[in-house]
CSV table of C-alpha atoms and ligand atoms in Angstrom, one decimal:
chain,number,residue,atom,x,y,z
A,1,MET,CA,-11.3,62.4,-31.8
A,2,ALA,CA,-12.6,64.1,-28.7
A,3,THR,CA,-11.2,63.9,-25.2
A,4,THR,CA,-13.2,64.0,-22.0
A,5,VAL,CA,-12.1,64.0,-18.4
A,6,VAL,CA,-14.6,62.2,-16.1
A,7,PHE,CA,-14.0,62.5,-12.4
A,8,TYR,CA,-15.6,61.7,-9.0
A,9,SER,CA,-14.7,63.8,-6.0
A,10,ILE,CA,-16.2,64.3,-2.5
A,11,ALA,CA,-13.9,66.9,-0.9
A,12,GLY,CA,-12.4,68.4,-4.2
A,13,GLN,CA,-9.0,66.6,-4.5
A,14,GLU,CA,-9.9,64.7,-7.6
A,15,ARG,CA,-11.7,67.7,-8.9
A,16,ALA,CA,-8.5,69.8,-8.6
A,17,PHE,CA,-6.4,67.1,-10.4
A,18,ALA,CA,-9.0,66.6,-13.1
A,19,GLU,CA,-9.2,70.4,-13.7
A,20,GLY,CA,-5.5,70.5,-14.2
A,21,VAL,CA,-5.7,67.6,-16.8
A,22,ALA,CA,-8.7,69.1,-18.6
A,23,ASP,CA,-7.0,72.6,-18.9
A,24,ALA,CA,-3.8,71.0,-20.3
A,25,VAL,CA,-5.6,68.8,-22.8
A,26,GLY,CA,-8.3,71.4,-23.7
A,27,ALA,CA,-11.0,68.9,-22.8
A,28,PRO,CA,-14.4,69.2,-21.1
A,29,LEU,CA,-14.9,68.0,-17.6
A,30,ALA,CA,-17.7,65.6,-16.6
A,31,GLU,CA,-18.5,65.0,-12.9
A,32,LEU,CA,-20.0,61.8,-11.5
A,33,THR,CA,-22.1,62.1,-8.4
A,34,ASP,CA,-24.0,59.6,-6.3
A,35,SER,CA,-25.8,59.2,-3.1
A,36,PHE,CA,-22.6,59.7,-1.2
A,37,SER,CA,-21.7,63.0,-2.8
A,38,SER,CA,-23.8,65.2,-0.4
A,39,ARG,CA,-22.1,63.4,2.5
A,40,PRO,CA,-25.2,62.3,4.3
A,41,ALA,CA,-24.8,61.0,7.9
A,42,GLY,CA,-23.0,57.6,7.9
A,43,TRP,CA,-21.9,57.8,4.3
A,44,LYS,CA,-18.4,56.6,4.9
A,45,ARG,CA,-19.6,53.4,6.7
A,46,ARG,CA,-22.0,52.7,3.8
A,47,ALA,CA,-19.3,53.6,1.2
A,48,ARG,CA,-16.9,51.1,2.9
A,49,ARG,CA,-19.6,48.4,2.9
A,50,ALA,CA,-20.4,49.0,-0.8
A,51,VAL,CA,-16.6,48.6,-1.6
A,52,ARG,CA,-16.3,45.5,0.6
A,53,GLN,CA,-19.3,43.9,-1.0
A,54,ARG,CA,-18.2,45.1,-4.5
A,55,VAL,CA,-21.5,46.7,-5.3
A,56,PRO,CA,-21.2,49.0,-8.3
A,57,GLY,CA,-23.2,52.2,-7.6
A,58,VAL,CA,-25.7,54.1,-9.6
A,59,CYS,CA,-24.3,57.5,-10.5
A,60,THR,CA,-25.6,60.6,-12.2
A,61,MET,CA,-23.5,62.6,-14.6
A,62,GLN,CA,-23.5,64.9,-17.5
A,63,ASP,CA,-23.7,63.2,-20.9
A,64,VAL,CA,-20.5,61.6,-21.8
A,65,VAL,CA,-20.5,60.4,-25.4
A,66,ALA,CA,-17.3,58.5,-26.4
A,67,GLY,CA,-16.9,56.7,-29.6
A,68,ARG,CA,-14.2,55.0,-31.6
A,69,GLY,CA,-11.0,57.0,-31.5
A,70,ASP,CA,-12.1,59.2,-28.6
A,71,VAL,CA,-10.2,59.5,-25.3
A,72,LEU,CA,-11.6,59.2,-21.8
A,73,ILE,CA,-9.5,60.2,-18.8
A,74,LEU,CA,-11.1,58.7,-15.6
A,75,VAL,CA,-10.1,60.2,-12.2
A,76,PHE,CA,-11.5,58.6,-9.1
A,77,PRO,CA,-10.7,58.0,-5.4
A,78,TYR,CA,-9.4,54.9,-3.8
A,79,TRP,CA,-11.8,53.7,-1.1
A,80,GLY,CA,-9.9,50.8,0.2
A,81,GLY,CA,-11.0,48.1,-2.2
A,82,SER,CA,-11.2,46.8,-5.7
A,83,ILE,CA,-14.1,48.9,-6.9
A,84,HIS,CA,-15.1,52.5,-6.6
A,85,PRO,CA,-18.9,52.4,-6.6
A,86,ALA,CA,-19.7,55.4,-8.9
A,87,MET,CA,-16.8,55.0,-11.4
A,88,THR,CA,-17.1,51.2,-11.6
A,89,GLY,CA,-20.9,51.7,-12.2
A,90,PHE,CA,-20.1,54.2,-14.9
A,91,VAL,CA,-17.6,52.0,-16.7
A,92,ARG,CA,-19.7,48.9,-16.6
A,93,ALA,CA,-22.6,50.8,-18.0
A,94,THR,CA,-20.7,52.5,-20.8
A,95,THR,CA,-19.8,51.0,-24.2
A,96,LEU,CA,-16.2,51.8,-24.9
A,97,SER,CA,-15.5,50.1,-28.2
A,98,GLY,CA,-12.3,51.6,-29.7
A,99,VAL,CA,-12.2,54.3,-26.9
A,100,SER,CA,-8.7,54.9,-25.4
A,101,VAL,CA,-8.8,55.2,-21.7
A,102,HIS,CA,-6.5,56.6,-19.1
A,103,LEU,CA,-7.1,55.6,-15.4
A,104,VAL,CA,-5.9,57.7,-12.5
A,105,VAL,CA,-6.6,56.7,-8.9
A,106,VAL,CA,-6.3,59.4,-6.2
A,107,ARG,CA,-5.6,58.3,-2.6
A,108,ARG,CA,-4.5,59.8,0.6
A,109,ARG,CA,-1.3,57.8,1.1
A,110,GLY,CA,-1.0,54.5,-0.8
A,111,GLY,CA,-2.7,51.5,-2.2
A,112,GLY,CA,-5.1,51.2,-5.0
A,113,ASP,CA,-3.4,48.6,-7.2
A,114,GLU,CA,-6.3,46.2,-6.9
A,115,LEU,CA,-8.7,49.0,-7.9
A,116,LEU,CA,-6.6,49.9,-10.9
A,117,GLU,CA,-6.4,46.2,-12.0
A,118,GLN,CA,-10.1,45.7,-11.6
A,119,MET,CA,-10.9,49.0,-13.4
A,120,GLU,CA,-8.6,48.0,-16.3
A,121,ASP,CA,-10.4,44.7,-16.6
A,122,ASP,CA,-13.7,46.4,-16.6
A,123,VAL,CA,-12.6,48.9,-19.3
A,124,ILE,CA,-11.3,46.0,-21.5
A,125,ARG,CA,-14.5,44.0,-21.1
A,126,GLN,CA,-16.4,47.1,-22.3
A,127,GLY,CA,-14.3,47.2,-25.4
A,128,GLY,CA,-11.9,50.0,-24.3
A,129,VAL,CA,-8.2,50.2,-24.8
A,130,VAL,CA,-6.3,51.2,-21.7
A,131,GLU,CA,-3.6,53.6,-22.8
A,132,GLY,CA,-2.3,54.7,-19.3
A,133,VAL,CA,-2.6,54.0,-15.6
A,134,GLY,CA,-1.5,56.1,-12.8
A,135,ALA,CA,-1.9,56.9,-9.1
A,136,VAL,CA,-1.7,60.3,-7.2
A,137,ARG,CA,-1.1,60.8,-3.5
A,138,THR,CA,-2.9,63.7,-1.8
A,139,TRP,CA,-1.1,63.5,1.5
A,140,LEU,CA,0.7,66.9,2.2
A,141,ARG,CA,-0.4,68.2,-1.2
A,142,SER,CA,-2.3,71.4,-1.8
A,143,THR,CA,-5.1,71.9,-4.3
A,144,GLN,CA,-2.7,73.9,-6.4
A,145,GLN,CA,-0.1,71.1,-6.4
A,146,LEU,CA,-2.7,68.6,-7.4
A,147,ARG,CA,-3.8,70.8,-10.2
A,148,ALA,CA,-0.2,71.1,-11.3
A,149,LEU,CA,0.2,67.4,-11.3
A,150,GLY,CA,-3.0,67.0,-13.3
A,151,SER,CA,-1.6,69.6,-15.8
A,152,ARG,CA,1.5,67.4,-16.2
A,153,LEU,CA,-0.5,64.4,-17.0
A,154,GLY,CA,-2.7,66.4,-19.4
A,155,GLU,CA,0.4,67.5,-21.2
A,156,ALA,CA,1.7,64.0,-21.5
A,157,VAL,CA,-1.6,62.7,-22.8
A,158,ARG,CA,-1.6,65.5,-25.4
A,159,GLN,CA,1.7,64.3,-26.7
A,160,ILE,CA,0.5,60.8,-27.4
A,161,PRO,CA,-0.2,60.4,-31.2
A,162,ARG,CA,-3.9,59.6,-31.7
A,163,ARG,CA,-4.7,56.3,-33.2
A,164,VAL,CA,-7.8,54.1,-33.1
A,165,GLY,CA,-7.0,51.1,-31.0
A,166,MET,CA,-8.6,47.6,-31.5
A,167,SER,CA,-10.6,46.3,-28.6
A,168,LEU,CA,-9.8,42.9,-27.1
A,169,GLN,CA,-13.0,41.6,-28.6
A,170,GLU,CA,-12.0,42.9,-32.1
A,171,TRP,CA,-8.6,41.3,-31.8
A,172,LEU,CA,-10.1,37.9,-30.9
A,173,ARG,CA,-12.6,38.1,-33.8
A,174,GLN,CA,-9.8,39.0,-36.2
A,175,ALA,CA,-7.7,36.1,-34.9
A,176,ILE,CA,-10.6,33.7,-35.3
A,177,ASN,CA,-11.1,34.8,-38.9
A,178,ASP,CA,-7.4,34.5,-39.6
A,179,GLU,CA,-7.1,31.0,-38.2
A,180,ARG,CA,-10.1,30.0,-40.3
A,181,SER,CA,-8.4,31.2,-43.4
A,182,VAL,CA,-5.2,29.4,-42.5
A,183,ARG,CA,-7.1,26.2,-41.8
A,184,ALA,CA,-8.9,26.4,-45.1
A,185,ARG,CA,-5.5,26.8,-46.8
A,186,TYR,CA,-4.1,23.7,-45.1
A,187,GLU,CA,-7.1,21.7,-46.0
A,188,HIS,CA,-6.8,22.8,-49.6
A,189,LEU,CA,-3.1,22.0,-49.8
A,190,ALA,CA,-3.7,18.6,-48.1
A,191,ALA,CA,-6.0,17.8,-51.0
A,192,PHE,CA,-3.1,18.0,-53.5
A,193,PRO,CA,-2.3,14.5,-54.7
A,194,GLY,CA,0.9,13.3,-53.1
A,195,SER,CA,1.0,16.1,-50.4
A,196,ARG,CA,2.5,15.3,-47.1
A,197,THR,CA,0.2,14.1,-44.2
A,198,VAL,CA,1.6,16.9,-42.1
A,199,LEU,CA,-0.7,19.3,-43.8
A,200,ARG,CA,-3.7,17.4,-42.6
A,201,THR,CA,-2.3,17.4,-39.1
A,202,LEU,CA,-1.8,21.1,-39.3
A,203,ALA,CA,-5.4,21.6,-40.5
A,204,THR,CA,-6.6,19.6,-37.4
A,205,ALA,CA,-4.3,21.7,-35.1
A,206,GLU,CA,-6.0,24.8,-36.5
A,207,THR,CA,-9.4,23.5,-35.3
A,208,LYS,CA,-8.0,23.2,-31.8
A,209,HIS,CA,-6.6,26.8,-31.9
A,210,LEU,CA,-9.9,28.0,-33.0
A,211,GLN,CA,-11.5,26.4,-30.0
A,212,LEU,CA,-9.0,28.1,-27.7
A,213,LEU,CA,-9.7,31.5,-29.3
A,214,GLN,CA,-13.5,30.9,-29.0
A,215,GLU,CA,-13.1,30.0,-25.4
A,216,VAL,CA,-11.5,33.4,-24.6
A,217,HIS,CA,-13.9,35.2,-26.8
A,218,HIS,CA,-16.7,33.6,-24.8
A,219,THR,CA,-15.1,34.7,-21.5
A,220,TYR,CA,-15.0,38.3,-22.7
A,221,THR,CA,-18.3,38.6,-24.6
A,222,GLY,CA,-20.5,35.7,-23.3
A,223,THR,CA,-20.9,34.4,-26.9
A,224,VAL,CA,-19.2,32.2,-29.4
A,225,TYR,CA,-18.1,34.2,-32.5
A,226,GLU,CA,-20.0,33.3,-35.6
A,227,PRO,CA,-18.2,34.7,-38.7
A,228,LYS,CA,-20.7,36.1,-41.1
A,229,HIS,CA,-19.3,34.3,-44.2
A,230,GLY,CA,-19.6,30.6,-44.9
A,231,GLU,CA,-16.7,28.2,-44.9
A,232,PRO,CA,-14.2,28.5,-46.5
A,233,PRO,CA,-13.6,32.3,-45.9
A,234,ALA,CA,-14.2,34.2,-49.2
A,235,GLY,CA,-11.1,34.7,-51.4
A,236,VAL,CA,-8.9,32.5,-49.4
A,237,VAL,CA,-8.6,29.5,-51.7
A,238,PRO,CA,-8.6,29.5,-55.5
A,239,GLU,CA,-11.9,28.6,-57.2
A,240,SER,CA,-10.6,25.4,-58.7
A,241,PRO,CA,-10.7,22.5,-56.2
A,242,SER,CA,-7.6,20.8,-57.7
A,243,LEU,CA,-4.2,22.4,-57.5
A,244,SER,CA,-1.4,22.4,-60.1
A,245,ARG,CA,2.1,21.7,-58.7
A,246,GLU,CA,3.0,25.4,-59.1
A,247,GLU,CA,-0.1,26.4,-57.1
A,248,TYR,CA,0.7,23.9,-54.4
A,249,LEU,CA,4.2,25.2,-54.0
A,250,GLN,CA,3.0,28.8,-54.1
A,251,GLY,CA,0.3,27.9,-51.5
A,252,LEU,CA,2.9,26.5,-49.1
A,253,LYS,CA,4.8,29.8,-49.5
A,254,ASP,CA,1.7,31.8,-48.8
A,255,VAL,CA,1.0,29.9,-45.6
A,256,VAL,CA,4.6,30.5,-44.4
A,257,GLU,CA,4.0,34.2,-44.8
A,258,LEU,CA,0.6,34.1,-43.1
A,259,GLU,CA,2.0,32.0,-40.1
A,260,THR,CA,4.9,34.4,-39.7
A,261,LYS,CA,2.6,37.4,-39.8
A,262,GLY,CA,0.4,35.6,-37.3
A,263,ALA,CA,3.3,35.1,-34.8
A,264,VAL,CA,4.0,38.9,-34.9
A,265,THR,CA,0.3,39.8,-34.4
A,266,TYR,CA,-0.1,37.4,-31.4
A,267,ALA,CA,3.1,38.9,-29.8
A,268,GLU,CA,1.5,42.4,-30.2
A,269,PHE,CA,-1.8,41.1,-28.8
A,270,ALA,CA,0.0,39.8,-25.6
A,271,LEU,CA,1.6,43.2,-25.2
A,272,SER,CA,-1.6,45.2,-25.8
A,273,PHE,CA,-3.6,43.3,-23.1
A,274,ALA,CA,-0.7,42.5,-20.7
A,275,THR,CA,-3.1,42.7,-17.6
A,276,GLN,CA,-5.3,39.9,-18.8
A,277,GLN,CA,-3.5,36.7,-17.8
A,278,ASP,CA,-5.8,34.4,-19.8
A,279,VAL,CA,-5.2,36.5,-23.0
A,280,VAL,CA,-1.4,36.7,-22.4
A,281,ARG,CA,-1.2,32.9,-21.9
A,282,LEU,CA,-3.2,32.3,-25.1
A,283,ALA,CA,-1.3,34.9,-27.2
A,284,GLU,CA,2.1,33.6,-26.1
A,285,ARG,CA,1.1,30.1,-26.8
A,286,MET,CA,-0.2,31.1,-30.3
A,287,THR,CA,3.0,33.1,-31.0
A,288,ALA,CA,5.1,29.9,-30.4
A,289,VAL,CA,2.7,27.7,-32.4
A,290,LYS,CA,2.7,30.1,-35.4
A,291,GLN,CA,6.5,30.3,-35.3
A,292,ARG,CA,6.8,26.5,-35.2
A,293,GLN,CA,4.2,26.1,-38.0
A,294,ALA,CA,6.0,28.6,-40.2
A,295,ARG,CA,9.3,26.8,-39.8
A,296,LEU,CA,7.7,23.4,-40.5
A,297,VAL,CA,5.9,24.6,-43.7
A,298,ARG,CA,9.1,26.4,-44.8
A,299,ARG,CA,11.0,23.2,-44.6
A,300,LEU,CA,8.2,21.3,-46.3
A,301,HIS,CA,8.2,23.9,-49.1
A,302,ARG,CA,12.0,23.5,-49.5
A,303,SER,CA,11.9,19.7,-49.7
A,304,GLU,CA,8.8,19.7,-52.0
A,305,SER,CA,10.5,22.2,-54.4
A,306,ARG,CA,13.5,19.9,-54.6
A,307,SER,CA,11.5,16.7,-55.2
A,308,VAL,CA,10.9,15.6,-58.7
A,309,PRO,CA,7.2,16.0,-59.7
A,310,HIS,CA,5.6,12.6,-60.3
A,311,SER,CA,4.0,12.1,-63.7
A,312,ASP,CA,0.7,10.5,-64.3
B,401,FMN,C1,-14.5,55.1,2.4
B,401,FMN,C2,-13.2,55.6,2.1
B,401,FMN,C3,-12.1,54.8,2.2
B,401,FMN,C4,-10.8,55.2,2.0
B,401,FMN,N1,-9.7,54.4,2.0
B,401,FMN,C5,-8.4,54.9,1.7
B,401,FMN,C6,-7.3,54.0,1.8
B,401,FMN,O1,-7.4,52.8,2.1
B,401,FMN,N2,-6.1,54.5,1.5
B,401,FMN,C7,-5.9,55.8,1.2
B,401,FMN,O2,-4.8,56.2,1.0
B,401,FMN,N3,-6.9,56.7,1.1
B,401,FMN,C8,-8.2,56.2,1.4
B,401,FMN,N4,-9.3,57.1,1.4
B,401,FMN,C9,-9.0,58.5,1.1
B,401,FMN,C10,-9.5,58.8,-0.3
B,401,FMN,O3,-8.7,58.2,-1.3
B,401,FMN,C11,-9.2,60.3,-0.4
B,401,FMN,O4,-10.1,60.9,0.5
B,401,FMN,C12,-9.6,60.9,-1.7
B,401,FMN,O5,-8.8,60.5,-2.7
B,401,FMN,C13,-9.6,62.4,-1.6
B,401,FMN,O6,-10.5,63.0,-2.5
B,401,FMN,P1,-12.0,63.5,-2.3
B,401,FMN,O7,-12.2,63.5,-0.8
B,401,FMN,O8,-12.0,64.8,-2.9
B,401,FMN,O9,-12.9,62.5,-3.0
B,401,FMN,C14,-10.6,56.6,1.7
B,401,FMN,C15,-11.7,57.5,1.6
B,401,FMN,C16,-13.0,57.0,1.9
B,401,FMN,C17,-14.1,58.0,1.8
């Protein structure tokens, strides 16, 4: 689980901050440079235009290899808009599946929220997990002070227990698989002679939920997720197509447990990707749906357990 500090700096302010971070974490530093780095004539005008037109830049850098479980701390300046050409270009060109990312924007006086928001979105779309976001002001601060601030952030990052986070894309694929399993169970239970029609309705509702999840998956990956295994998902329903009364009642209990677990998972999902409005909306809706379905099936299980089994 390696940590790397990646920074971009023209006059050395981000460098000072990044050095403080890297020292405290004990991590290597990697510098991004681009056509503005040597400050050619008119670079500020061109830089402002690139930011205004949201053109991600082409940057050069030392090799940064980050894999699942690794940590990247990105330090970059605010140039008055929602992208920073070099850092945005770097993030959009890097696969970050399962990489924990900290974002630090450095600016003279204030601003930078839109840049952090966009950068967070970019990191998530690349499969990364944003672990921390911060902003540093350079106004009236010496290089030493910036280094000391960096050192404080580095210490804080060092205290965070390391864990391998799930990317948004992995969360969505997991949710799609889980909903497929739940739908298969509802379908199987609905086939029990004398079962309530509500089970068929719930199976149909699961198809709608799958569509909603696929829609968001498509937004973030450009593809519809095709689970590898055929339908129904392996190991979800018993081999025998017909259920005994005991199996039917146990099946209802199992679904209650799955739906309850699902509600908790969706609530965590909303918290993990709080900046993604579409994801939060979906996750909150699914949390409510799963809670409602768990209640419904629990009631059904209770009344079915009390009812006298009909004999052939
Ligand atoms: C094109 C450009 C636009 C900038 N716009 C802002 C701004 O809107 N607000 C701000 O506080 N600082 C702004 N800055 C200042 C930078 O954020 C600041 O110079 C940088 O963080 C200092 O680090 P560096 O010069 O070592 O890269 C701008 C700098 C440039 C070059």
